[in-house]
Coordinates of C-alpha atoms in Angstrom, one line a residue:
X291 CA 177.4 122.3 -20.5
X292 CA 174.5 122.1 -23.0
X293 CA 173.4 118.5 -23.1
X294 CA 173.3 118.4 -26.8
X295 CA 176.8 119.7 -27.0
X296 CA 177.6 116.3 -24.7
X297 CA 176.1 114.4 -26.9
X298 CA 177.8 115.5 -29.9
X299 CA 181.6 115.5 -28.5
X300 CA 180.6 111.8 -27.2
X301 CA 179.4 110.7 -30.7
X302 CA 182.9 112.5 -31.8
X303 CA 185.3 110.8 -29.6
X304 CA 183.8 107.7 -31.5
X305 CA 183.6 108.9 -34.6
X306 CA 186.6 110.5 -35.4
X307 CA 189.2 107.6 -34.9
X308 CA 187.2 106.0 -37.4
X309 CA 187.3 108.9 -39.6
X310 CA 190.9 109.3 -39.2
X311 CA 192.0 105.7 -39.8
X312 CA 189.7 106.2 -43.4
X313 CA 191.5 109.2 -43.9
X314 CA 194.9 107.8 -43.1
X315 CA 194.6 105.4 -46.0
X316 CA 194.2 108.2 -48.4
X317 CA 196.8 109.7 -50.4
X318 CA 197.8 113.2 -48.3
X319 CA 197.3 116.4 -50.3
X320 CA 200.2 117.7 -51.8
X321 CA 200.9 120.9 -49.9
X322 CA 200.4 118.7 -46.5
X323 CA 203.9 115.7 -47.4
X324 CA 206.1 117.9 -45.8
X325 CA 209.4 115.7 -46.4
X326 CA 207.4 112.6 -48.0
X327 CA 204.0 110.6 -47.4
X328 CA 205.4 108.9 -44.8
X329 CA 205.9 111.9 -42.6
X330 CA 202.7 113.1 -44.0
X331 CA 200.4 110.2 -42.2
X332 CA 202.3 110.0 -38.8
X333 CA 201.4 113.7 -38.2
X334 CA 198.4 112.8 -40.0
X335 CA 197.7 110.3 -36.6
X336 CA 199.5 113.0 -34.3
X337 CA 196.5 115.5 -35.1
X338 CA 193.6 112.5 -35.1
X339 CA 194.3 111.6 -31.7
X340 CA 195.2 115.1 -30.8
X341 CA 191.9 116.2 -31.9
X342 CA 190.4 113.3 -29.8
X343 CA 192.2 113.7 -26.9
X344 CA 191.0 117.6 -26.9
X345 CA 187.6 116.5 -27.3
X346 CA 187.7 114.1 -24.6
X347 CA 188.9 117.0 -21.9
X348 CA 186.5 119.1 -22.6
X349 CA 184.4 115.8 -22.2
X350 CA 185.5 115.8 -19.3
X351 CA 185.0 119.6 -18.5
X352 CA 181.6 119.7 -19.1
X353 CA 180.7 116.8 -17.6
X354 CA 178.4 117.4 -14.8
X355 CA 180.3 116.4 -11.8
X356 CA 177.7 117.7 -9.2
X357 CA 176.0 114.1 -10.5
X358 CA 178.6 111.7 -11.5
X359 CA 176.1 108.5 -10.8
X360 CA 174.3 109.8 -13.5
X361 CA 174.3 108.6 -17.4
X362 CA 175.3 111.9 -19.2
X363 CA 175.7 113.0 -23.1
X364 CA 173.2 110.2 -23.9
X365 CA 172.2 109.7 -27.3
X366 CA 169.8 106.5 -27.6
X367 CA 168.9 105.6 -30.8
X368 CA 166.8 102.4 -32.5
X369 CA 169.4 100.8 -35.0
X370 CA 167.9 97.0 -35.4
X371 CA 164.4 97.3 -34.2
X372 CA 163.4 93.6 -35.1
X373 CA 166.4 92.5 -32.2
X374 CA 165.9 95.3 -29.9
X375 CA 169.5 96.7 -30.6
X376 CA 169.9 100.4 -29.7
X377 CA 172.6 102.7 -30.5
X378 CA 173.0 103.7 -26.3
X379 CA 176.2 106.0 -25.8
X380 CA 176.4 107.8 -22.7
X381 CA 179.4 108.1 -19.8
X382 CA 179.2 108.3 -15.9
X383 CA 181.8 108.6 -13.4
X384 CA 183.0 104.5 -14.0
X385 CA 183.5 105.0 -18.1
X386 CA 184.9 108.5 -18.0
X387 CA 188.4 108.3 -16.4
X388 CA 188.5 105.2 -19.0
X389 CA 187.7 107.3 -21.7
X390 CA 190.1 110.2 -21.1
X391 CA 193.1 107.4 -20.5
X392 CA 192.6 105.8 -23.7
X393 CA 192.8 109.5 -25.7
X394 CA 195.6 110.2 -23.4
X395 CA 197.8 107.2 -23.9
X396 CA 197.0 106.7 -28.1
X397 CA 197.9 110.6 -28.6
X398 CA 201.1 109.8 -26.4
X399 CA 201.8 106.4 -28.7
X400 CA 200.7 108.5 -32.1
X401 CA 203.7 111.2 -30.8
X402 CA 205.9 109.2 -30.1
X403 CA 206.0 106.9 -33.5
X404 CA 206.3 110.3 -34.7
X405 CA 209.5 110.6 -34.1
X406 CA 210.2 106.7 -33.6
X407 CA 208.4 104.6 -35.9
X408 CA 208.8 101.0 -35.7
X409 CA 210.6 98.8 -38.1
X410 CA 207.5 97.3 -40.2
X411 CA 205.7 97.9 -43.5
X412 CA 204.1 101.3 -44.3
X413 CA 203.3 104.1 -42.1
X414 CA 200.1 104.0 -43.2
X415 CA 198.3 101.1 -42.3
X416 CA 200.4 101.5 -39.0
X417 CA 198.1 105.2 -38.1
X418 CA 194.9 103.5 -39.6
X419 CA 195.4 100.2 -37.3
X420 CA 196.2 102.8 -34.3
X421 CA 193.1 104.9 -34.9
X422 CA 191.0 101.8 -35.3
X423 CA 192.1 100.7 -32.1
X424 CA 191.2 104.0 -30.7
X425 CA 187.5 103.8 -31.5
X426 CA 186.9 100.5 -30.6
X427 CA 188.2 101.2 -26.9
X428 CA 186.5 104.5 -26.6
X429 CA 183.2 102.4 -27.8
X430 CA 183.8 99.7 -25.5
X431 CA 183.9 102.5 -22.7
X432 CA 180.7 104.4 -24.2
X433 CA 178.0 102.3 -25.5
X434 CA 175.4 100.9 -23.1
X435 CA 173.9 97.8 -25.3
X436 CA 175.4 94.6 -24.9
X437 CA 175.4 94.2 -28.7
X438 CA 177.0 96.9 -29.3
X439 CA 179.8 96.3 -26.2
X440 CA 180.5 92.9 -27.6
X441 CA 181.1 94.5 -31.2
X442 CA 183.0 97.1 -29.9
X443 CA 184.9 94.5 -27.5
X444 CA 186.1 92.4 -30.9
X445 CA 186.7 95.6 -32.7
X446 CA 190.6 95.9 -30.9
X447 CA 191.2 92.6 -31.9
X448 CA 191.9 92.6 -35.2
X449 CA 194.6 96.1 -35.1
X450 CA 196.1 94.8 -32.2
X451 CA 196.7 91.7 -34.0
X452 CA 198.5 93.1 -37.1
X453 CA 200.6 95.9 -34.9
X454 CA 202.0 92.7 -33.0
X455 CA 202.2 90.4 -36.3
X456 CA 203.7 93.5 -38.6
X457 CA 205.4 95.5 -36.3
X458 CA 206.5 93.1 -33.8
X459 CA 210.0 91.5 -32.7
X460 CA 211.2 87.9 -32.0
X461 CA 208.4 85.2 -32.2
X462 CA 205.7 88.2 -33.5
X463 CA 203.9 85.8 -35.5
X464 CA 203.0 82.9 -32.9
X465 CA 202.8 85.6 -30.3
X466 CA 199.6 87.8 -32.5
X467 CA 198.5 84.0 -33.0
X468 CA 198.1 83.7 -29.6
X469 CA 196.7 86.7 -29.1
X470 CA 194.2 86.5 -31.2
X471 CA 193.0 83.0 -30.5
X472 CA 192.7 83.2 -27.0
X473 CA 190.9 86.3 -27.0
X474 CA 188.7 85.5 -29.7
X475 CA 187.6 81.7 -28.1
X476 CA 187.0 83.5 -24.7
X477 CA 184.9 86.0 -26.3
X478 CA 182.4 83.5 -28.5
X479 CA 182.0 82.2 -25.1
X480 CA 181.0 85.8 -23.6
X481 CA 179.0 86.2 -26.6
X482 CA 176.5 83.5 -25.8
X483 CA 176.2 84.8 -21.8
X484 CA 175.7 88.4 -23.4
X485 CA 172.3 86.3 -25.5
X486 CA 171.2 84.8 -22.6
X487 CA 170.8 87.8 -20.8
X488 CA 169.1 89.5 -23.8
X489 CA 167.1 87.0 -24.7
X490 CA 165.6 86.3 -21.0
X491 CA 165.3 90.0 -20.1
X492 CA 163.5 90.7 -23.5
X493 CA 166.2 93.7 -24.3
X494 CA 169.8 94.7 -24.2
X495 CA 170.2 97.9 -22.8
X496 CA 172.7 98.0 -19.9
X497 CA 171.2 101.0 -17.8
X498 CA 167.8 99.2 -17.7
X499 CA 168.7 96.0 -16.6
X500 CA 170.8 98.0 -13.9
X501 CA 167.6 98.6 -12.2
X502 CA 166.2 96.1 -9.8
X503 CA 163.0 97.5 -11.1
X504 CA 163.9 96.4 -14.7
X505 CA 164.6 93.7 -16.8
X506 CA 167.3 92.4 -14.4
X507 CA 164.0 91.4 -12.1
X508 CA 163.5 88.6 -14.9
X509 CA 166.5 86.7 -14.9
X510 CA 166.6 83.7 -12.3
X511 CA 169.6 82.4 -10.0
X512 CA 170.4 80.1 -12.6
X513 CA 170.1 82.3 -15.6
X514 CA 172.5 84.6 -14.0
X515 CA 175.0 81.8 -12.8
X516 CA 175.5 80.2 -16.3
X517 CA 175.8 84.0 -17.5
X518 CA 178.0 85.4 -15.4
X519 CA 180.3 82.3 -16.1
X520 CA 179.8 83.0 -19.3
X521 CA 180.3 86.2 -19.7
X522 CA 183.0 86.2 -17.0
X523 CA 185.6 83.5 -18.7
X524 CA 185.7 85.9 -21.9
X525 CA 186.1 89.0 -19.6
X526 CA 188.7 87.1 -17.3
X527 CA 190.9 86.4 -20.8
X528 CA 191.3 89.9 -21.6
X529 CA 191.8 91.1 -18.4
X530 CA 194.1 89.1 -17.7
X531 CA 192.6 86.5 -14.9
X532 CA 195.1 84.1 -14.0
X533 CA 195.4 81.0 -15.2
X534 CA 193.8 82.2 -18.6
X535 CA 196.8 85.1 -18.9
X536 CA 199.5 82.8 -20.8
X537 CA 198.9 84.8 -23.8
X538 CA 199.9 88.3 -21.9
X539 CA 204.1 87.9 -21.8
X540 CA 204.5 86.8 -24.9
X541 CA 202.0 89.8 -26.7
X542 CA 203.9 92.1 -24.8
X543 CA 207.7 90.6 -25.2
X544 CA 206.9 90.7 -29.2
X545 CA 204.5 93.9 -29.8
X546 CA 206.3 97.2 -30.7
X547 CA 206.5 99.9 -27.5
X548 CA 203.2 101.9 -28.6
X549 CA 201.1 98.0 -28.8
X550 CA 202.6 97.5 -25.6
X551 CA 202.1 100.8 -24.2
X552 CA 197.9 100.4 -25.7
X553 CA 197.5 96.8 -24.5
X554 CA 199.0 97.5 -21.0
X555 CA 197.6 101.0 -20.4
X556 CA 193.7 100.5 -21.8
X557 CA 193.2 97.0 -23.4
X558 CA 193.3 95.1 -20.3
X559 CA 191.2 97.0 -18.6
X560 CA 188.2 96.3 -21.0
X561 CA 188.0 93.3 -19.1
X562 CA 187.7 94.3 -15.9
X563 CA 185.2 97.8 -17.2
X564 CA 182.9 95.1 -18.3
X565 CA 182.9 93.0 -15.3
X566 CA 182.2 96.1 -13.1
X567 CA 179.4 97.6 -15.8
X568 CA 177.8 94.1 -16.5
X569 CA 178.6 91.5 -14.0
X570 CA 178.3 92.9 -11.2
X571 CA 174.9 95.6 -11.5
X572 CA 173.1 92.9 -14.0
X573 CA 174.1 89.4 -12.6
X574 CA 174.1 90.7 -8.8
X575 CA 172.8 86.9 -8.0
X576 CA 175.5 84.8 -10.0
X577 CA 178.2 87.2 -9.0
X578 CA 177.8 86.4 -5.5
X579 CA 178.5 82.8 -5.8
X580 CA 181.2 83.2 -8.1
X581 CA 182.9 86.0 -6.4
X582 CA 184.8 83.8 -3.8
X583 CA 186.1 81.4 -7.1
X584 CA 187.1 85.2 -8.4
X585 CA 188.9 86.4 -5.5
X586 CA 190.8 83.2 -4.8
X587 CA 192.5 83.0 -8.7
X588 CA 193.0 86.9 -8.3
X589 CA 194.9 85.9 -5.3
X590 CA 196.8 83.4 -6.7
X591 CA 197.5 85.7 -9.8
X592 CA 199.1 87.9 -7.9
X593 CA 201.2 85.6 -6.1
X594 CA 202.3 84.2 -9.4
X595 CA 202.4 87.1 -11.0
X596 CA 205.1 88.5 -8.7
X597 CA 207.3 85.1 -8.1
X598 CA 207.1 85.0 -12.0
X599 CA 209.0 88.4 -12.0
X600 CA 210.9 87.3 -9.0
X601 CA 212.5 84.0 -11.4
X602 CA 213.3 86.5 -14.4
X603 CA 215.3 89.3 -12.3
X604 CA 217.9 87.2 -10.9
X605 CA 220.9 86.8 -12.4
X606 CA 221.7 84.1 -15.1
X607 CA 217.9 83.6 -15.5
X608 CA 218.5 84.9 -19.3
X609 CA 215.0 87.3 -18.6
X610 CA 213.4 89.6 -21.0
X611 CA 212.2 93.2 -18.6
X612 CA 209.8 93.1 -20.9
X613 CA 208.7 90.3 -20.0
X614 CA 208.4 90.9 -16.4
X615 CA 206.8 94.1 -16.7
X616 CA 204.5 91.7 -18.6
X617 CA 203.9 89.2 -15.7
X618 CA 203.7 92.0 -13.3
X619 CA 200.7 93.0 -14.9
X620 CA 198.9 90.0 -14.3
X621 CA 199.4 90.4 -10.6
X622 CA 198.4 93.9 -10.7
X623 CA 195.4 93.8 -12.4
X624 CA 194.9 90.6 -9.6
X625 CA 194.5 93.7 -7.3
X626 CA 192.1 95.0 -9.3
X627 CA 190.0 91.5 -9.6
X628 CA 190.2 91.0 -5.9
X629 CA 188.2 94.6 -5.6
X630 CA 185.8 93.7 -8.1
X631 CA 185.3 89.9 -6.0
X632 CA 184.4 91.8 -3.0
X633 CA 181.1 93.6 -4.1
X634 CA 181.4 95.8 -2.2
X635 CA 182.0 100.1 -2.3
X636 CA 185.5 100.1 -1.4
X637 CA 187.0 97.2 -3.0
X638 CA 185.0 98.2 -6.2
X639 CA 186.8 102.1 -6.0
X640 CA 189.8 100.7 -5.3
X641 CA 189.7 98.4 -8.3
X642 CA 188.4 101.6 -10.4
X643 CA 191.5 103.5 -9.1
X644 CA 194.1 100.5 -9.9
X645 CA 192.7 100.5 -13.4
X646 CA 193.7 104.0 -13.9
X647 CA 196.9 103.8 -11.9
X648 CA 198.1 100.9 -13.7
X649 CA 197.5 102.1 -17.2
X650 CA 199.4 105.3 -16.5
X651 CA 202.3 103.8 -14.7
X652 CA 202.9 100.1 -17.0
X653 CA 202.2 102.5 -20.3
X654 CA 205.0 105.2 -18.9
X655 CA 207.2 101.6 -17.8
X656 CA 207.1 100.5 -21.6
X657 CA 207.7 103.2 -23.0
X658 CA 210.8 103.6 -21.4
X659 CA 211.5 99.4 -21.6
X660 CA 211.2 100.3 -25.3
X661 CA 213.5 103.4 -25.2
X662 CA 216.0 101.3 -23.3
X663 CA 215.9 98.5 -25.9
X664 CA 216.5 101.2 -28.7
X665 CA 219.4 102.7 -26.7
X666 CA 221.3 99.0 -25.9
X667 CA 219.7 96.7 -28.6
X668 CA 218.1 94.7 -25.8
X669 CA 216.0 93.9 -22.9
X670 CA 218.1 91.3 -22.1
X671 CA 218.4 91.7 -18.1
X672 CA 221.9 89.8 -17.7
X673 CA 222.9 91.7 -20.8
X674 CA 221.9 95.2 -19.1
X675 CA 223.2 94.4 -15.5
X676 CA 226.5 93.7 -17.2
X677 CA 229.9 95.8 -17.0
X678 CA 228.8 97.0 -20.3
X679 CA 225.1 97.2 -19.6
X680 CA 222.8 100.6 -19.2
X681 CA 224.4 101.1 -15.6
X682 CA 221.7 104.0 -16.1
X683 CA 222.4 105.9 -13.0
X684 CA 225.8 106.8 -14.4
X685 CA 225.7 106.8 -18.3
X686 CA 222.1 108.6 -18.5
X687 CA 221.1 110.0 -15.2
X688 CA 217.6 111.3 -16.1
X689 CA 216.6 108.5 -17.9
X690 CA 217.7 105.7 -15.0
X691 CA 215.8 108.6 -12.2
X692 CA 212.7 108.0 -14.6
X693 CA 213.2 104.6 -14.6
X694 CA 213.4 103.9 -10.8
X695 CA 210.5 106.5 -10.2
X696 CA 208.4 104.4 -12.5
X697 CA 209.0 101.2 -10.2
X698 CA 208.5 103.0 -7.2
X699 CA 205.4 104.1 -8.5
X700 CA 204.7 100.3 -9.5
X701 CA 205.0 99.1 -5.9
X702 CA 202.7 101.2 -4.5
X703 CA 204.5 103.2 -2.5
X704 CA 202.1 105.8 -0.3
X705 CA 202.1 109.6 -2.3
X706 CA 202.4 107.8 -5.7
X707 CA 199.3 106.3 -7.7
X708 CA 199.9 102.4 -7.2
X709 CA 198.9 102.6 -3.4
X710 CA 195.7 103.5 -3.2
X711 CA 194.1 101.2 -5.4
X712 CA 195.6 98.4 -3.8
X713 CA 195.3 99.3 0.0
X714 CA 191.7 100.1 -1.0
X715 CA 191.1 96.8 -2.5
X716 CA 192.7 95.2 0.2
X717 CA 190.5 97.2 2.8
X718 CA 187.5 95.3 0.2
X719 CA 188.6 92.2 1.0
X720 CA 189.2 93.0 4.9
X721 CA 185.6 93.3 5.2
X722 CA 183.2 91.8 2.0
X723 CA 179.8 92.1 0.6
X724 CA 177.3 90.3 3.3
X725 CA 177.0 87.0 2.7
X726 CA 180.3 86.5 1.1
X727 CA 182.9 84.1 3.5
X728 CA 184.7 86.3 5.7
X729 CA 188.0 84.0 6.4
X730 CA 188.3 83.3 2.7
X731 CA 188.6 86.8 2.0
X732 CA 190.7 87.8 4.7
X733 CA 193.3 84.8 3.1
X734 CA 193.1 86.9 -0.2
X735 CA 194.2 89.8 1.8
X736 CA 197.2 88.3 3.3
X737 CA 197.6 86.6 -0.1
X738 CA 197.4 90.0 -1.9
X739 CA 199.9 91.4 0.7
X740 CA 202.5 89.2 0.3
X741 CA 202.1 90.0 -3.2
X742 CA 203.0 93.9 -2.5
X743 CA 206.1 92.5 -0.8
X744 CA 207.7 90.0 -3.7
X745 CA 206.6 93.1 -5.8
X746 CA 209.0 95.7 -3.9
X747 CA 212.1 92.7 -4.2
X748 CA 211.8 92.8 -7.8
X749 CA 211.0 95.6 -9.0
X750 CA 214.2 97.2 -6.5
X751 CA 216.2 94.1 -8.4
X752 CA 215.3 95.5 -11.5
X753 CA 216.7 99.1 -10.7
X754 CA 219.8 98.4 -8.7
X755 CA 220.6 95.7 -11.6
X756 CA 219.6 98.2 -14.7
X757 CA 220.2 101.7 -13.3
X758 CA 223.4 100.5 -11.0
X759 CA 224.7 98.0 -13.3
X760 CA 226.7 95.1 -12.8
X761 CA 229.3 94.8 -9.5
X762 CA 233.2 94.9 -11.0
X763 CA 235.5 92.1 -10.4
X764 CA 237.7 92.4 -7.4
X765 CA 240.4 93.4 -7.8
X766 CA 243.9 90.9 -7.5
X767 CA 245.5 90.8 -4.2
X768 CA 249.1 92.4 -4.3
X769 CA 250.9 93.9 -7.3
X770 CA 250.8 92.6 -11.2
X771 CA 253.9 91.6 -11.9
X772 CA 255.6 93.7 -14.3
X773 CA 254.9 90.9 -17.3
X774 CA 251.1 90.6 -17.0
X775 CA 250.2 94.1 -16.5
X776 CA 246.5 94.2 -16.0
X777 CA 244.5 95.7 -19.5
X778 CA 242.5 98.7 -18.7
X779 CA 238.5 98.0 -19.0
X780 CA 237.2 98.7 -22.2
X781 CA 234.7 101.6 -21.5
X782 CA 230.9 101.0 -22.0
X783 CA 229.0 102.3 -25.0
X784 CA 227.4 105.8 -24.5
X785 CA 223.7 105.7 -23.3
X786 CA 221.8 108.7 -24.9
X787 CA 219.7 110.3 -22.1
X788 CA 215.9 111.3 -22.5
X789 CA 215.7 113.7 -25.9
X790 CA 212.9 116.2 -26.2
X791 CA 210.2 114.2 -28.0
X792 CA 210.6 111.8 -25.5
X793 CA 210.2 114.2 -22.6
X794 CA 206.8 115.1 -24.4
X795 CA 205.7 111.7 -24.6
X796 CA 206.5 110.8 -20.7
X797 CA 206.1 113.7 -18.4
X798 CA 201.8 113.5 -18.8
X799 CA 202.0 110.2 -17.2
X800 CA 205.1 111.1 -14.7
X801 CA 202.7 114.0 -13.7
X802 CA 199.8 112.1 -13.4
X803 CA 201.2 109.2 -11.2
X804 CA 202.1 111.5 -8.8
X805 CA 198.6 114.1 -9.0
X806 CA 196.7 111.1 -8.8
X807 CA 198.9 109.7 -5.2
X808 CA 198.7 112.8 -3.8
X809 CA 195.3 113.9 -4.8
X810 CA 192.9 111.0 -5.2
X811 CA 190.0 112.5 -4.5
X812 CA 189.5 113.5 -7.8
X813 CA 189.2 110.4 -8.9
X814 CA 187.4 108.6 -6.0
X815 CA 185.0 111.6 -6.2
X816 CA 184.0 110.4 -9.5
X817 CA 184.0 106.8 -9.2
X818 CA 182.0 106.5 -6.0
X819 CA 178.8 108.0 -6.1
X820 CA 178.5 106.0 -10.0
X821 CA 179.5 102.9 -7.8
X822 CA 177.1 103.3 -5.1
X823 CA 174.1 103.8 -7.4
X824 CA 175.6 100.9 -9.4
X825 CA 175.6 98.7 -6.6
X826 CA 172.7 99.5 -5.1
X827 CA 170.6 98.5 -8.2
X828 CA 170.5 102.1 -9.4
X829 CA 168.9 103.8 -6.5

């Protein structure tokens, strides 16, 4: 494709959220209400993201993939000469498969509220928060100035923070306090390693002090060590890095599905985008000695992560599923850390891969954690397991199949996305980057596979318990007598099964899980040769 016309559908996919979410706040055009202006707005977001997810395929079509290493639809432009701040958009086979994901996953939420809006105040500022969100992931994704990544970083802040505090459920308010505080204090720390870098190097731009032939030559060992702490404790709060992730269950056991869905599926991996686009290409020196510090608490994370879920399935614990789809995240994206800590090609793909694998398969698991909630009033896992509970199997066949497919897909089973991004990080840590301690990395690994073991116990807990239901009492030896004869069970509630809009809103990422296991070349084709030239100081 023409190179202008890349440059012009990249300035687009960030352009039009922000149009869209001015646009939602409008008054819609009489002919356009349909039934009222409520309607009006949410198809109003529908068509936004539509429109952006159709720009980012073709994107994505005319995106040179002969050259994926290379920076493509560039547009580099002086905004604040006096600071050295450029406006520097451009994608490469890392950012893309970001980039497509986030349009992917907001048009899925935007259809889905369509149809299922959550209980909160007006429709509108619910599109113009979703839209706002949109652009400042797709910026975070696209721009290659540290300024402007740091803006764009603190840009999904704020709409995240009113879609848990307005539309939220139980505890919303100290939950999007939580949020918001520990994300914000982990990124005024990031802030000031993002300065140091600029100032010392004399400029900003992220491709040039790639280069071992650039700026990055001017930044000593212990420039780079206090910024890649820096920069690295803000980064390791979004991600989530264990122990900084005690903000994650509660965000996700309060935000509505389509915040869950979004914070899941593309805000967490902001973090780990930025340790693989800054951390590891700019600070190669400081990365090194803090990469053993990083693999060990990735470890750990997803140890915890998993024995967390393992103390919320069983029965009488009282657990929330959201709430351990929640901490299962935390030891997923461990995977993805412990790629990133090896610095080196494979564990870096793998990490790449996970990313994508886990924001198709935990968004498609809370959108149907929200579903289920909808359909039985709670998440409740006692309450579900009960006589009475979803006992999904039964009661709404396709939806429970969907349901224990999604799991499946979670433990990374081979054929299905989840495995290869985790055998490949584990391959990472089987042999790292020279110079990195062999034995402490081969721990992680064994650390990292007893992981994938607690996370196949719960997550078949969760589906024999939700999809089977509870076990019946047994029943009395020998015949009632004739006085006490025994009350027939009351039957369970109905369980509607998947309706049509929901089939539209789940099948892309049912179809993707499973493209994406059995086909992953597509995606490692794209993704290595960027990391290779990445990690090899742009050569």
């Amino acid at each position: 494709m023409n190179p202008t016309a890349l440059q012009l559908l990249l300035a687009a996919l960030v352009v039009l959220p922000l149009l869209g979410a001015v646009g939602a706040l409008l008054p819609a055009p009489p002919g356009l209400r349909g039934r009222g202006p409520d309607q009006a707005v949410l198809r109003h977001g529908v068509t936004v993201t539509g429109a952006v997810l159709a720009v980012a395929i073709a994107l994505a079509a005319g995106f040179d993939h002969g050259h994926p290493g290379r920076m493509q639809a560039t547009t580099d432009i002086s905004w604040i000469p006096a600071l050295g701040i450029r406006i520097h958009l451009g994608v490469d086979g890392i950012s893309l498969p970001l980039v497509v994901l986030t349009a992917l996953l907001t048009f899925l939420c935007a259809l889905y509220s369509y149809f299922r809006m959550p209980t909160g105040p007006s429709p509108k500022a619910f599109v113009a928060l979703l839209l706002l969100l949109e652009a400042g992931t797709l910026a975070t994704f696209a721009v290659l100035d540290l300024v402007l990544f740091f803006l764009a970083f603190e840009t999904v802040l704020i709409p995240m923070y009113f879609l848990i505090a307005r539309w939220g459920g139980a505890q919303r308010q100290a939950a999007a306090w939580k949020f918001i505080l520990y994300t914000v204090l982990g990124s005024v720390v990031m802030l000031l390693g993002l300065l140091l870098i600029g100032v010392k190097s004399g400029t900003f731009d992220m491709v040039a002090l790639a280069t071992d032939n650039g700026p990055k030559a001017q930044l000593s060992h212990t420039v780079q060590l206090i910024a890649v702490l820096a920069v690295g404790i803000g980064l390791a709060v979004k991600t989530p890095l264990w122990p900084l992730h005690s903000w994650l269950p509660d965000a996700h056991t309060a935000a509505p599905t389509v915040g869950s869905v979004l914070l899941a599926g593309v805000l967490l991996k902001m973090g780990t985008y930025g340790f693989v686009r800054i951390a590891l290409p700019i600070t190669p020196d400081g990365m090194h000695t803090f990469a053993p510090y990083l693999g060990a608490f990735a470890a750990v994370g997803i140890v915890y992560g998993s024995l967390a879920c393992l103390a919320l399935v069983r029965k009488g614990a009282k657990g929330d599923l959201k709430r351990l789809i929640a901490y299962s995240s935390v030891g997923h994206m461990g995977f993805v850390l412990l790629g990133i800590a090896t610095m080196t090609p494979t564990g870096v793909n793998g990490a790449l891969f996970a990313n994508i694998a886990h924001g198709l398969i935990t968004g498609l698991l809370f959108f149907l954690v929200g579903a289920l909630k909808d359909r039985c009033g709670s998440t409740d896992l006692d309450r579900l397991a009960g006589r009475t509970g979803a006992a999904l199997y039964g009661r709404a066949p396709r939806f429970g199949g969907l349901l224990a497919f999604s799991a499946v897909a979670s433990l990374g089973i081979p054929g299905l996305a989840g495995f290869w991004g985790e055998m490949l990080a584990m391959f990472g840590a089987f042999r790292p980057a020279a110079g990195l301690s062999r034995p402490a990395f081969l721990t992680f690994m064994v650390l990292a596979g007893l992981g994938t073991l607690l996370t196949a116990a719960y997550l078949l807990l969760v589906v024999r318990r939700v999809c089977m239901g509870g076990t019946p009492a047994a029943a009395p030896a020998g015949p009632a007598p004739d006085s006490a004869p025994v009350p027939a069970p009351a039957p369970a509630p109905a369980v509607a099964d998947i309706a049509g809009y929901e089939y539209a809103a789940w099948t892309p990422l049912a179809v993707l899980t499973v493209l994406a296991g059995l086909w992953p070349a597509a995606l490692l084709g794209l993704t290595d040769p960027a990391v290779q030239q990445l990690l090899g100081g742009g050569k």
